[in-house]
Amino acid sequence: MTDNLKAALEKDSVTVREQLAEWFRHPSGRYLYNLEYRVIARLLERMFGYHILQMGAPAEAEFYQASPITHKILIRMEQEPEMEGCSLRCRADAVPVLADTMDVVILPHQLEFTDTPHKLLREIERILIGEGYLIIISFNPWSLCGLWRFFLSWRDQAPWNGRFYSHARIKDWLSLLDLELVHTERVFYLPPVRRSGLIRKLGFLEKLGRYCWSYLGGVHIIVARKHIAPLTPLKLAWQRRRNAVVSGVTKPTTRSRE
């Protein structure tokens, strides 16, 4: 890859991240963020430990602040715009965190806008402790948002130019990494309109969608747990031999004379 092409791709990535951040400042983006934050805050109430990490903040949202865990870390992805109070950046395939250290990792809208989502998940699996939690926030392709993307992806504007992955696809990736899916919630049943007044009028669709067509929420929030296979104790060879002798009656090796 030439230097000019690489620079062009990096510029495009930065533009996409900036567009995504701008979309979250619009009425529909702010409405979605509030829905996501309420769900994440409720989930984090039941997750404890020593360290929590949030990777990326497309809406300049600090979901991790709702956690009772004391040590909180925010890392920006390398293409994201600057954010006050955050100096750490990383690539999807190189997270600057030691292995087996994080109790909880939050991943808000990063799978859709990285070229290597499976590598990003592999890095998260590496840094999670055994039985640690991963929370993924991701757009759902089977929803009104997915329909909007189908018609608007040609405009090359975020979030419609991202890759929306289905729940089944993400579940498959998690299972390959021994990350067990334990919970899923869906939010944002409204069409992603830009007018605040229209959003208020359509607010009833949020409650109705959860009961009538829950799988069609615009965003799925997925909770996975790092699975640790239990150790199976092995019997020592000498124990097996000993049991074979004492558990039954042994026959003499020679016949006694009558």
Tab-separated table of C-alpha atoms in Angstrom:
chain	number	residue	atom	x	y	z
A	1	MET	CA	0.000	0.000	0.000
A	2	THR	CA	1.418	3.375	-0.988
A	3	ASP	CA	1.783	6.191	1.525
A	4	ASN	CA	-0.730	8.343	-0.376
A	5	LEU	CA	-3.382	5.598	-0.367
A	6	LYS	CA	-2.790	4.869	3.316
A	7	ALA	CA	-3.133	8.551	4.180
A	8	ALA	CA	-6.351	8.774	2.157
A	9	LEU	CA	-7.863	5.782	3.955
A	10	GLU	CA	-6.922	7.205	7.362
A	11	LYS	CA	-8.493	10.532	6.399
A	12	ASP	CA	-11.692	8.785	5.344
A	13	SER	CA	-11.782	6.879	8.653
A	14	VAL	CA	-11.428	10.102	10.622
A	15	THR	CA	-14.200	11.687	8.565
A	16	VAL	CA	-16.539	8.762	9.287
A	17	ARG	CA	-15.861	8.983	13.034
A	18	GLU	CA	-16.475	12.719	13.008
A	19	GLN	CA	-19.718	12.216	11.100
A	20	LEU	CA	-20.841	9.632	13.642
A	21	ALA	CA	-20.110	11.999	16.521
A	22	GLU	CA	-22.034	14.744	14.722
A	23	TRP	CA	-25.038	12.433	14.168
A	24	PHE	CA	-25.221	11.741	17.897
A	25	ARG	CA	-25.597	15.480	18.463
A	26	HIS	CA	-28.782	15.526	16.355
A	27	PRO	CA	-32.166	14.946	18.060
A	28	SER	CA	-32.396	11.290	17.007
A	29	GLY	CA	-28.806	10.652	18.128
A	30	ARG	CA	-29.363	12.284	21.505
A	31	TYR	CA	-32.574	10.307	21.943
A	32	LEU	CA	-30.729	7.067	21.180
A	33	TYR	CA	-27.891	7.926	23.551
A	34	ASN	CA	-30.344	8.489	26.429
A	35	LEU	CA	-31.945	5.095	25.773
A	36	GLU	CA	-28.554	3.377	25.673
A	37	TYR	CA	-27.315	5.082	28.825
A	38	ARG	CA	-30.332	3.993	30.882
A	39	VAL	CA	-29.871	0.362	29.869
A	40	ILE	CA	-26.080	0.387	30.397
A	41	ALA	CA	-26.402	2.039	33.816
A	42	ARG	CA	-28.860	-0.648	34.915
A	43	LEU	CA	-26.618	-3.463	33.670
A	44	LEU	CA	-23.497	-2.019	35.321
A	45	GLU	CA	-25.189	-1.953	38.727
A	46	ARG	CA	-24.775	-5.756	38.849
A	47	MET	CA	-21.164	-5.903	37.628
A	48	PHE	CA	-18.377	-5.553	40.160
A	49	GLY	CA	-14.601	-5.775	40.185
A	50	TYR	CA	-11.497	-3.594	40.160
A	51	HIS	CA	-11.185	-2.244	36.591
A	52	ILE	CA	-13.667	-1.155	33.916
A	53	LEU	CA	-12.675	-0.054	30.417
A	54	GLN	CA	-14.693	1.745	27.765
A	55	MET	CA	-13.278	1.522	24.246
A	56	GLY	CA	-14.422	4.421	22.121
A	57	ALA	CA	-17.022	7.125	22.704
A	58	PRO	CA	-18.695	8.089	19.423
A	59	ALA	CA	-21.231	10.261	21.228
A	60	GLU	CA	-18.645	11.626	23.674
A	61	ALA	CA	-20.587	9.428	26.079
A	62	GLU	CA	-18.950	8.075	29.193
A	63	PHE	CA	-21.069	4.997	29.886
A	64	TYR	CA	-18.443	3.632	32.269
A	65	GLN	CA	-19.098	6.481	34.709
A	66	ALA	CA	-22.328	4.705	35.742
A	67	SER	CA	-20.352	1.743	37.096
A	68	PRO	CA	-19.715	1.210	40.833
A	69	ILE	CA	-16.200	0.023	39.946
A	70	THR	CA	-13.623	2.509	41.216
A	71	HIS	CA	-10.891	2.344	38.574
A	72	LYS	CA	-12.368	3.595	35.285
A	73	ILE	CA	-10.508	3.845	31.973
A	74	LEU	CA	-11.504	5.384	28.628
A	75	ILE	CA	-9.537	4.620	25.469
A	76	ARG	CA	-10.346	6.346	22.190
A	77	MET	CA	-10.041	4.469	18.922
A	78	GLU	CA	-7.354	5.885	16.652
A	79	GLN	CA	-9.792	7.405	14.125
A	80	GLU	CA	-12.022	9.138	16.671
A	81	PRO	CA	-11.893	12.931	17.125
A	82	GLU	CA	-10.184	14.441	20.140
A	83	MET	CA	-11.949	14.351	23.487
A	84	GLU	CA	-11.063	16.365	26.560
A	85	GLY	CA	-9.641	14.318	29.415
A	86	CYS	CA	-8.708	11.299	27.271
A	87	SER	CA	-5.103	10.867	26.146
A	88	LEU	CA	-5.020	7.133	25.308
A	89	ARG	CA	-5.661	5.887	21.774
A	90	CYS	CA	-5.387	2.466	20.217
A	91	ARG	CA	-5.908	0.402	17.077
A	92	ALA	CA	-8.494	-2.339	16.917
A	93	ASP	CA	-5.786	-5.005	16.831
A	94	ALA	CA	-3.502	-3.517	19.504
A	95	VAL	CA	-5.175	-2.544	22.782
A	96	PRO	CA	-2.538	-1.184	25.230
A	97	VAL	CA	-3.802	-3.174	28.224
A	98	LEU	CA	-2.278	-6.188	29.982
A	99	ALA	CA	-3.932	-9.565	29.509
A	100	ASP	CA	-6.448	-10.819	32.095
A	101	THR	CA	-6.871	-7.470	33.869
A	102	MET	CA	-10.275	-5.944	32.981
A	103	ASP	CA	-13.423	-6.919	34.862
A	104	VAL	CA	-15.771	-5.121	32.444
A	105	VAL	CA	-15.280	-3.771	28.902
A	106	ILE	CA	-17.837	-1.549	27.153
A	107	LEU	CA	-17.740	-1.376	23.348
A	108	PRO	CA	-20.128	1.330	22.056
A	109	HIS	CA	-20.657	1.344	18.258
A	110	GLN	CA	-17.158	0.208	17.353
A	111	LEU	CA	-17.818	-3.037	15.467
A	112	GLU	CA	-19.706	-1.136	12.750
A	113	PHE	CA	-16.829	1.221	12.007
A	114	THR	CA	-13.719	-0.923	12.136
A	115	ASP	CA	-12.278	-2.978	9.291
A	116	THR	CA	-11.281	-5.794	11.661
A	117	PRO	CA	-14.156	-6.406	14.121
A	118	HIS	CA	-13.028	-9.971	14.859
A	119	LYS	CA	-9.530	-8.740	15.808
A	120	LEU	CA	-11.051	-6.144	18.109
A	121	LEU	CA	-13.119	-8.814	19.860
A	122	ARG	CA	-10.059	-11.040	20.130
A	123	GLU	CA	-8.158	-8.232	21.866
A	124	ILE	CA	-11.028	-7.702	24.291
A	125	GLU	CA	-11.122	-11.418	25.097
A	126	ARG	CA	-7.393	-11.210	25.826
A	127	ILE	CA	-7.665	-8.366	28.336
A	128	LEU	CA	-10.783	-9.654	30.137
A	129	ILE	CA	-10.350	-11.659	33.314
A	130	GLY	CA	-12.015	-15.033	33.626
A	131	GLU	CA	-15.784	-14.520	34.043
A	132	GLY	CA	-15.342	-10.843	33.059
A	133	TYR	CA	-18.091	-9.046	31.142
A	134	LEU	CA	-18.214	-7.475	27.681
A	135	ILE	CA	-21.035	-5.074	26.749
A	136	ILE	CA	-21.487	-4.440	23.023
A	137	ILE	CA	-23.666	-1.619	21.683
A	138	SER	CA	-24.301	-2.063	17.965
A	139	PHE	CA	-26.788	-1.045	15.276
A	140	ASN	CA	-29.215	-3.766	14.223
A	141	PRO	CA	-29.540	-4.344	10.441
A	142	TRP	CA	-33.030	-5.873	10.889
A	143	SER	CA	-34.723	-2.682	12.014
A	144	LEU	CA	-35.872	0.728	10.806
A	145	CYS	CA	-32.252	1.865	11.189
A	146	GLY	CA	-31.199	-1.006	8.972
A	147	LEU	CA	-33.841	0.036	6.435
A	148	TRP	CA	-32.570	3.614	6.543
A	149	ARG	CA	-29.053	2.312	5.937
A	150	PHE	CA	-30.245	0.258	2.953
A	151	PHE	CA	-31.536	3.402	1.248
A	152	LEU	CA	-28.957	5.930	2.487
A	153	SER	CA	-25.632	4.042	2.509
A	154	TRP	CA	-24.865	5.506	-0.924
A	155	ARG	CA	-24.619	8.966	0.712
A	156	ASP	CA	-21.452	7.846	2.526
A	157	GLN	CA	-22.506	9.449	5.797
A	158	ALA	CA	-22.376	7.948	9.269
A	159	PRO	CA	-23.995	5.985	10.718
A	160	TRP	CA	-25.503	4.734	7.449
A	161	ASN	CA	-22.125	3.907	5.892
A	162	GLY	CA	-21.183	1.567	8.737
A	163	ARG	CA	-21.444	-2.223	8.650
A	164	PHE	CA	-24.460	-3.313	10.668
A	165	TYR	CA	-24.004	-6.850	12.005
A	166	SER	CA	-26.872	-9.117	12.971
A	167	HIS	CA	-27.266	-10.553	16.448
A	168	ALA	CA	-26.548	-14.049	15.086
A	169	ARG	CA	-23.301	-12.890	13.452
A	170	ILE	CA	-22.022	-11.276	16.635
A	171	LYS	CA	-23.040	-14.339	18.650
A	172	ASP	CA	-20.987	-16.555	16.318
A	173	TRP	CA	-17.918	-14.352	16.753
A	174	LEU	CA	-18.306	-14.439	20.524
A	175	SER	CA	-18.665	-18.224	20.635
A	176	LEU	CA	-15.441	-18.659	18.656
A	177	LEU	CA	-13.648	-16.692	21.386
A	178	ASP	CA	-15.276	-18.595	24.280
A	179	LEU	CA	-17.333	-15.527	25.169
A	180	GLU	CA	-20.734	-16.725	26.304
A	181	LEU	CA	-23.724	-14.555	25.403
A	182	VAL	CA	-25.737	-14.073	28.594
A	183	HIS	CA	-28.126	-11.193	27.864
A	184	THR	CA	-29.502	-9.083	24.999
A	185	GLU	CA	-31.689	-5.982	25.006
A	186	ARG	CA	-32.914	-3.899	22.083
A	187	VAL	CA	-33.862	-0.222	22.015
A	188	PHE	CA	-34.700	2.512	19.491
A	189	TYR	CA	-37.866	1.385	17.721
A	190	LEU	CA	-38.445	4.822	16.209
A	191	PRO	CA	-37.439	5.786	12.687
A	192	PRO	CA	-34.239	7.896	12.895
A	193	VAL	CA	-35.936	11.192	12.067
A	194	ARG	CA	-34.155	14.504	12.701
A	195	ARG	CA	-36.979	16.626	14.155
A	196	SER	CA	-37.444	16.750	17.936
A	197	GLY	CA	-41.196	17.315	17.690
A	198	LEU	CA	-41.677	14.249	15.522
A	199	ILE	CA	-39.580	12.144	17.901
A	200	ARG	CA	-41.844	13.143	20.792
A	201	LYS	CA	-44.953	12.256	18.805
A	202	LEU	CA	-43.529	8.849	17.905
A	203	GLY	CA	-42.304	8.115	21.426
A	204	PHE	CA	-45.095	5.577	21.984
A	205	LEU	CA	-43.376	3.284	19.457
A	206	GLU	CA	-40.560	2.659	21.942
A	207	LYS	CA	-42.782	0.918	24.505
A	208	LEU	CA	-44.925	-0.719	21.846
A	209	GLY	CA	-41.886	-2.115	20.031
A	210	ARG	CA	-40.486	-3.818	23.108
A	211	TYR	CA	-43.672	-5.811	23.542
A	212	CYS	CA	-44.782	-6.391	19.944
A	213	TRP	CA	-41.641	-6.659	17.805
A	214	SER	CA	-38.713	-6.768	20.217
A	215	TYR	CA	-36.280	-8.192	17.640
A	216	LEU	CA	-36.643	-5.113	15.438
A	217	GLY	CA	-35.016	-2.591	17.775
A	218	GLY	CA	-32.584	-0.257	16.012
A	219	VAL	CA	-29.771	-1.069	18.451
A	220	HIS	CA	-28.940	-4.284	20.246
A	221	ILE	CA	-27.082	-4.214	23.556
A	222	ILE	CA	-25.318	-7.538	24.028
A	223	VAL	CA	-23.744	-8.790	27.251
A	224	ALA	CA	-21.188	-11.599	27.033
A	225	ARG	CA	-19.060	-13.285	29.683
A	226	LYS	CA	-15.614	-14.762	29.277
A	227	HIS	CA	-16.029	-18.485	29.767
A	228	ILE	CA	-13.448	-20.460	31.702
A	229	ALA	CA	-13.573	-24.207	31.202
A	230	PRO	CA	-13.577	-26.072	34.536
A	231	LEU	CA	-10.606	-28.290	35.258
A	232	THR	CA	-11.297	-32.018	35.397
A	233	PRO	CA	-9.247	-33.714	38.122
A	234	LEU	CA	-7.227	-36.660	36.863
A	235	LYS	CA	-6.700	-39.817	38.891
A	236	LEU	CA	-3.082	-40.762	39.267
A	237	ALA	CA	-1.973	-44.024	37.715
A	238	TRP	CA	-0.892	-45.537	41.033
A	239	GLN	CA	-4.342	-44.865	42.470
A	240	ARG	CA	-5.988	-46.754	39.637
A	241	ARG	CA	-3.635	-49.732	40.158
A	242	ARG	CA	-4.242	-49.697	43.889
A	243	ASN	CA	-8.005	-49.668	43.405
A	244	ALA	CA	-7.749	-52.606	41.020
A	245	VAL	CA	-6.018	-54.662	43.694
A	246	VAL	CA	-7.990	-53.820	46.811
A	247	SER	CA	-11.438	-53.757	45.264
A	248	GLY	CA	-11.557	-57.489	44.413
A	249	VAL	CA	-10.049	-60.856	45.274
A	250	THR	CA	-6.885	-61.761	43.398
A	251	LYS	CA	-6.172	-65.265	42.151
A	252	PRO	CA	-2.877	-66.966	43.024
A	253	THR	CA	-0.308	-67.114	40.259
A	254	THR	CA	0.416	-70.859	40.835
A	255	ARG	CA	-1.827	-73.765	41.711
A	256	SER	CA	-1.492	-75.134	45.220
A	257	ARG	CA	-0.790	-78.870	45.463
A	258	GLU	CA	-3.573	-81.013	46.860
